[in-house]
Amino acid sequence: MTTGKEAQRSGPKVKHQIVAGFIIYRRTPDGIKFLLLYRRGNYWNFPKGHFSPGENALKTALRETEEETGLKPSELRIIPGFKTYVRFHFYGDGKKIFDKVILYLAETRQSDVKISPREHSGFAWFLYHDAIRILGKYFGTKRALKDAYDFIRGKSNRNRQAHPAR
């Protein structure tokens, strides 16, 4: 049996976390555009974040979206029947961190976003094909965007749920 100290010596510490957020889009004369937030290190992603005590995934996604973008829940139209997941891992603070991201889909009419400078250094609205290119090597995030795009266009039943998104 491996003790705690032996486990620490045999490899990095491991942390599992669940975060929630939104894939946000708006309709423009050029087509559907998706909101991506820019973090340091050439890393683009959707608004998302950690749960606060007593929150469910949807409340977390709404709160984090407002904190990171300034978009209020009243400025989002949550699309019923869509919820997808992205799983990935990264290293931080000497730990291997496994993330499970719960993503909902929402439409907005707002084009102006007020990012939180402590978390992001930029944002942009991208047409689908440009967003896929910008997301680069993040295959899970690209798959989630494709699922959302197909869902918006009515081309996928993959994400339809028997229960409403929570």
PDB file of C-alpha atoms in Angstrom:
ATOM      1  CA  MET A   1       0.000   0.000   0.000  1.00  0.00           C
ATOM      2  CA  THR A   2       1.308   3.463  -0.905  1.00  0.00           C
ATOM      3  CA  THR A   3       1.411   6.029   1.865  1.00  0.00           C
ATOM      4  CA  GLY A   4       0.825   9.733   1.326  1.00  0.00           C
ATOM      5  CA  LYS A   5       4.545  10.556   1.432  1.00  0.00           C
ATOM      6  CA  GLU A   6       5.383   7.758  -1.010  1.00  0.00           C
ATOM      7  CA  ALA A   7       2.664   8.924  -3.382  1.00  0.00           C
ATOM      8  CA  GLN A   8       4.092  12.449  -3.301  1.00  0.00           C
ATOM      9  CA  ARG A   9       7.594  11.185  -4.058  1.00  0.00           C
ATOM     10  CA  SER A  10       6.455   8.901  -6.866  1.00  0.00           C
ATOM     11  CA  GLY A  11       4.917  11.667  -8.959  1.00  0.00           C
ATOM     12  CA  PRO A  12       3.238  15.044  -9.000  1.00  0.00           C
ATOM     13  CA  LYS A  13       0.264  15.770  -6.814  1.00  0.00           C
ATOM     14  CA  VAL A  14      -3.043  15.414  -8.603  1.00  0.00           C
ATOM     15  CA  LYS A  15      -6.061  17.674  -8.360  1.00  0.00           C
ATOM     16  CA  HIS A  16      -9.481  17.204  -9.953  1.00  0.00           C
ATOM     17  CA  GLN A  17     -11.765  20.164 -10.475  1.00  0.00           C
ATOM     18  CA  ILE A  18     -15.049  20.926 -12.185  1.00  0.00           C
ATOM     19  CA  VAL A  19     -15.710  24.313 -13.766  1.00  0.00           C
ATOM     20  CA  ALA A  20     -18.684  25.702 -15.679  1.00  0.00           C
ATOM     21  CA  GLY A  21     -19.163  28.294 -18.392  1.00  0.00           C
ATOM     22  CA  PHE A  22     -20.836  29.343 -21.598  1.00  0.00           C
ATOM     23  CA  ILE A  23     -20.237  29.178 -25.296  1.00  0.00           C
ATOM     24  CA  ILE A  24     -21.643  32.592 -26.224  1.00  0.00           C
ATOM     25  CA  TYR A  25     -22.599  33.631 -29.728  1.00  0.00           C
ATOM     26  CA  ARG A  26     -24.300  36.489 -31.513  1.00  0.00           C
ATOM     27  CA  ARG A  27     -25.790  36.823 -34.952  1.00  0.00           C
ATOM     28  CA  THR A  28     -24.202  39.400 -37.249  1.00  0.00           C
ATOM     29  CA  PRO A  29     -24.622  40.326 -40.932  1.00  0.00           C
ATOM     30  CA  ASP A  30     -21.421  38.315 -41.545  1.00  0.00           C
ATOM     31  CA  GLY A  31     -22.783  35.234 -39.776  1.00  0.00           C
ATOM     32  CA  ILE A  32     -22.723  33.681 -36.323  1.00  0.00           C
ATOM     33  CA  LYS A  33     -19.816  34.912 -34.209  1.00  0.00           C
ATOM     34  CA  PHE A  34     -18.497  33.269 -31.053  1.00  0.00           C
ATOM     35  CA  LEU A  35     -16.950  35.026 -28.075  1.00  0.00           C
ATOM     36  CA  LEU A  36     -13.463  33.909 -27.081  1.00  0.00           C
ATOM     37  CA  LEU A  37     -11.458  35.376 -24.218  1.00  0.00           C
ATOM     38  CA  TYR A  38      -7.684  35.711 -24.401  1.00  0.00           C
ATOM     39  CA  ARG A  39      -5.427  34.646 -21.554  1.00  0.00           C
ATOM     40  CA  ARG A  40      -1.668  34.870 -21.416  1.00  0.00           C
ATOM     41  CA  GLY A  41       0.354  32.413 -23.444  1.00  0.00           C
ATOM     42  CA  ASN A  42      -1.689  32.516 -26.656  1.00  0.00           C
ATOM     43  CA  TYR A  43      -4.594  30.758 -24.938  1.00  0.00           C
ATOM     44  CA  TRP A  44      -8.157  31.495 -26.045  1.00  0.00           C
ATOM     45  CA  ASN A  45     -11.211  29.990 -24.392  1.00  0.00           C
ATOM     46  CA  PHE A  46     -14.811  30.498 -23.327  1.00  0.00           C
ATOM     47  CA  PRO A  47     -15.825  32.322 -20.140  1.00  0.00           C
ATOM     48  CA  LYS A  48     -15.797  29.749 -17.344  1.00  0.00           C
ATOM     49  CA  GLY A  49     -14.785  29.281 -13.753  1.00  0.00           C
ATOM     50  CA  HIS A  50     -14.972  27.504 -10.433  1.00  0.00           C
ATOM     51  CA  PHE A  51     -18.040  26.794  -8.345  1.00  0.00           C
ATOM     52  CA  SER A  52     -18.774  28.880  -5.264  1.00  0.00           C
ATOM     53  CA  PRO A  53     -20.400  27.175  -2.266  1.00  0.00           C
ATOM     54  CA  GLY A  54     -24.063  26.378  -2.852  1.00  0.00           C
ATOM     55  CA  GLU A  55     -23.971  26.926  -6.619  1.00  0.00           C
ATOM     56  CA  ASN A  56     -25.033  24.499  -9.297  1.00  0.00           C
ATOM     57  CA  ALA A  57     -23.316  24.427 -12.694  1.00  0.00           C
ATOM     58  CA  LEU A  58     -25.683  26.873 -14.404  1.00  0.00           C
ATOM     59  CA  LYS A  59     -25.442  29.455 -11.605  1.00  0.00           C
ATOM     60  CA  THR A  60     -21.661  29.132 -11.684  1.00  0.00           C
ATOM     61  CA  ALA A  61     -21.610  29.615 -15.461  1.00  0.00           C
ATOM     62  CA  LEU A  62     -23.813  32.721 -15.216  1.00  0.00           C
ATOM     63  CA  ARG A  63     -21.772  34.270 -12.392  1.00  0.00           C
ATOM     64  CA  GLU A  64     -18.419  33.543 -14.026  1.00  0.00           C
ATOM     65  CA  THR A  65     -19.629  34.879 -17.371  1.00  0.00           C
ATOM     66  CA  GLU A  66     -20.717  38.145 -15.774  1.00  0.00           C
ATOM     67  CA  GLU A  67     -17.438  38.422 -13.826  1.00  0.00           C
ATOM     68  CA  GLU A  68     -15.290  37.708 -16.885  1.00  0.00           C
ATOM     69  CA  THR A  69     -17.266  39.536 -19.591  1.00  0.00           C
ATOM     70  CA  GLY A  70     -19.643  41.987 -17.936  1.00  0.00           C
ATOM     71  CA  LEU A  71     -22.545  40.231 -19.692  1.00  0.00           C
ATOM     72  CA  LYS A  72     -25.448  40.047 -17.253  1.00  0.00           C
ATOM     73  CA  PRO A  73     -27.758  37.006 -17.159  1.00  0.00           C
ATOM     74  CA  SER A  74     -30.531  39.249 -18.550  1.00  0.00           C
ATOM     75  CA  GLU A  75     -28.334  39.856 -21.630  1.00  0.00           C
ATOM     76  CA  LEU A  76     -28.028  36.134 -22.361  1.00  0.00           C
ATOM     77  CA  ARG A  77     -30.617  33.860 -23.914  1.00  0.00           C
ATOM     78  CA  ILE A  78     -29.763  30.387 -22.672  1.00  0.00           C
ATOM     79  CA  ILE A  79     -30.370  27.820 -25.399  1.00  0.00           C
ATOM     80  CA  PRO A  80     -32.415  24.930 -23.965  1.00  0.00           C
ATOM     81  CA  GLY A  81     -31.242  21.378 -24.524  1.00  0.00           C
ATOM     82  CA  PHE A  82     -27.554  22.060 -24.999  1.00  0.00           C
ATOM     83  CA  LYS A  83     -24.879  21.045 -22.537  1.00  0.00           C
ATOM     84  CA  THR A  84     -21.489  19.631 -23.398  1.00  0.00           C
ATOM     85  CA  TYR A  85     -18.317  18.692 -21.545  1.00  0.00           C
ATOM     86  CA  VAL A  86     -14.618  19.198 -22.131  1.00  0.00           C
ATOM     87  CA  ARG A  87     -11.983  17.276 -20.215  1.00  0.00           C
ATOM     88  CA  PHE A  88      -8.307  18.192 -20.175  1.00  0.00           C
ATOM     89  CA  HIS A  89      -5.316  18.379 -17.880  1.00  0.00           C
ATOM     90  CA  PHE A  90      -2.487  20.798 -17.246  1.00  0.00           C
ATOM     91  CA  TYR A  91       0.270  21.414 -14.732  1.00  0.00           C
ATOM     92  CA  GLY A  92       0.156  24.228 -12.205  1.00  0.00           C
ATOM     93  CA  ASP A  93       1.524  24.855  -8.724  1.00  0.00           C
ATOM     94  CA  GLY A  94       3.438  21.578  -8.830  1.00  0.00           C
ATOM     95  CA  LYS A  95       0.268  19.592  -9.497  1.00  0.00           C
ATOM     96  CA  LYS A  96      -1.261  17.762 -12.408  1.00  0.00           C
ATOM     97  CA  ILE A  97      -4.729  19.276 -12.616  1.00  0.00           C
ATOM     98  CA  PHE A  98      -7.597  17.466 -14.323  1.00  0.00           C
ATOM     99  CA  ASP A  99     -10.429  19.779 -15.385  1.00  0.00           C
ATOM    100  CA  LYS A 100     -13.950  18.808 -16.329  1.00  0.00           C
ATOM    101  CA  VAL A 101     -15.647  21.797 -17.957  1.00  0.00           C
ATOM    102  CA  ILE A 102     -19.437  21.955 -18.221  1.00  0.00           C
ATOM    103  CA  LEU A 103     -20.467  24.270 -21.060  1.00  0.00           C
ATOM    104  CA  TYR A 104     -23.885  25.697 -21.795  1.00  0.00           C
ATOM    105  CA  LEU A 105     -24.869  27.670 -24.888  1.00  0.00           C
ATOM    106  CA  ALA A 106     -26.209  31.236 -24.885  1.00  0.00           C
ATOM    107  CA  GLU A 107     -26.997  33.897 -27.448  1.00  0.00           C
ATOM    108  CA  THR A 108     -26.529  37.605 -26.832  1.00  0.00           C
ATOM    109  CA  ARG A 109     -27.189  40.787 -28.768  1.00  0.00           C
ATOM    110  CA  GLN A 110     -24.375  42.593 -26.977  1.00  0.00           C
ATOM    111  CA  SER A 111     -21.124  43.081 -28.836  1.00  0.00           C
ATOM    112  CA  ASP A 112     -19.346  45.061 -26.126  1.00  0.00           C
ATOM    113  CA  VAL A 113     -17.608  42.958 -23.511  1.00  0.00           C
ATOM    114  CA  LYS A 114     -15.882  44.259 -20.387  1.00  0.00           C
ATOM    115  CA  ILE A 115     -13.202  41.730 -19.552  1.00  0.00           C
ATOM    116  CA  SER A 116     -11.723  41.229 -16.119  1.00  0.00           C
ATOM    117  CA  PRO A 117      -8.083  42.364 -16.526  1.00  0.00           C
ATOM    118  CA  ARG A 118      -6.877  40.090 -13.728  1.00  0.00           C
ATOM    119  CA  GLU A 119      -8.053  37.049 -15.693  1.00  0.00           C
ATOM    120  CA  HIS A 120      -7.945  38.061 -19.364  1.00  0.00           C
ATOM    121  CA  SER A 121      -6.040  40.438 -21.555  1.00  0.00           C
ATOM    122  CA  GLY A 122      -8.403  40.510 -24.520  1.00  0.00           C
ATOM    123  CA  PHE A 123     -11.474  39.192 -26.285  1.00  0.00           C
ATOM    124  CA  ALA A 124     -12.830  38.893 -29.798  1.00  0.00           C
ATOM    125  CA  TRP A 125     -15.892  37.705 -31.666  1.00  0.00           C
ATOM    126  CA  PHE A 126     -14.934  35.108 -34.287  1.00  0.00           C
ATOM    127  CA  LEU A 127     -16.790  33.457 -37.128  1.00  0.00           C
ATOM    128  CA  TYR A 128     -16.890  29.691 -36.602  1.00  0.00           C
ATOM    129  CA  HIS A 129     -14.012  28.778 -38.932  1.00  0.00           C
ATOM    130  CA  ASP A 130     -11.790  31.509 -37.484  1.00  0.00           C
ATOM    131  CA  ALA A 131     -12.607  30.416 -33.926  1.00  0.00           C
ATOM    132  CA  ILE A 132     -11.694  26.811 -34.766  1.00  0.00           C
ATOM    133  CA  ARG A 133      -8.355  28.006 -36.142  1.00  0.00           C
ATOM    134  CA  ILE A 134      -7.680  30.240 -33.113  1.00  0.00           C
ATOM    135  CA  LEU A 135      -8.387  27.376 -30.696  1.00  0.00           C
ATOM    136  CA  GLY A 136      -5.494  25.508 -32.308  1.00  0.00           C
ATOM    137  CA  LYS A 137      -4.372  22.428 -30.408  1.00  0.00           C
ATOM    138  CA  TYR A 138      -7.252  22.425 -27.898  1.00  0.00           C
ATOM    139  CA  PHE A 139      -9.200  19.588 -29.505  1.00  0.00           C
ATOM    140  CA  GLY A 140     -11.805  19.212 -26.749  1.00  0.00           C
ATOM    141  CA  THR A 141     -12.636  22.912 -26.889  1.00  0.00           C
ATOM    142  CA  LYS A 142     -12.825  22.771 -30.695  1.00  0.00           C
ATOM    143  CA  ARG A 143     -15.191  19.785 -30.461  1.00  0.00           C
ATOM    144  CA  ALA A 144     -17.412  21.694 -28.007  1.00  0.00           C
ATOM    145  CA  LEU A 145     -17.514  24.663 -30.394  1.00  0.00           C
ATOM    146  CA  LYS A 146     -18.394  22.377 -33.308  1.00  0.00           C
ATOM    147  CA  ASP A 147     -21.175  20.777 -31.240  1.00  0.00           C
ATOM    148  CA  ALA A 148     -22.537  24.249 -30.422  1.00  0.00           C
ATOM    149  CA  TYR A 149     -22.321  25.422 -34.034  1.00  0.00           C
ATOM    150  CA  ASP A 150     -24.101  22.306 -35.294  1.00  0.00           C
ATOM    151  CA  PHE A 151     -26.741  22.674 -32.582  1.00  0.00           C
ATOM    152  CA  ILE A 152     -27.398  26.322 -33.495  1.00  0.00           C
ATOM    153  CA  ARG A 153     -27.820  25.361 -37.140  1.00  0.00           C
ATOM    154  CA  GLY A 154     -30.104  22.447 -36.215  1.00  0.00           C
ATOM    155  CA  LYS A 155     -27.702  19.852 -37.593  1.00  0.00           C
ATOM    156  CA  SER A 156     -27.075  17.819 -34.460  1.00  0.00           C
ATOM    157  CA  ASN A 157     -29.173  15.876 -32.000  1.00  0.00           C
ATOM    158  CA  ARG A 158     -26.052  14.784 -30.133  1.00  0.00           C
ATOM    159  CA  ASN A 159     -26.454  17.225 -27.255  1.00  0.00           C
ATOM    160  CA  ARG A 160     -30.199  17.092 -26.805  1.00  0.00           C
ATOM    161  CA  GLN A 161     -30.996  15.964 -23.302  1.00  0.00           C
ATOM    162  CA  ALA A 162     -33.939  14.185 -21.776  1.00  0.00           C
ATOM    163  CA  HIS A 163     -33.737  16.626 -18.847  1.00  0.00           C
ATOM    164  CA  PRO A 164     -33.326  20.399 -18.909  1.00  0.00           C
ATOM    165  CA  ALA A 165     -29.862  21.887 -18.483  1.00  0.00           C
ATOM    166  CA  ARG A 166     -29.059  22.671 -14.863  1.00  0.00           C
TER     167      ARG A 166
END
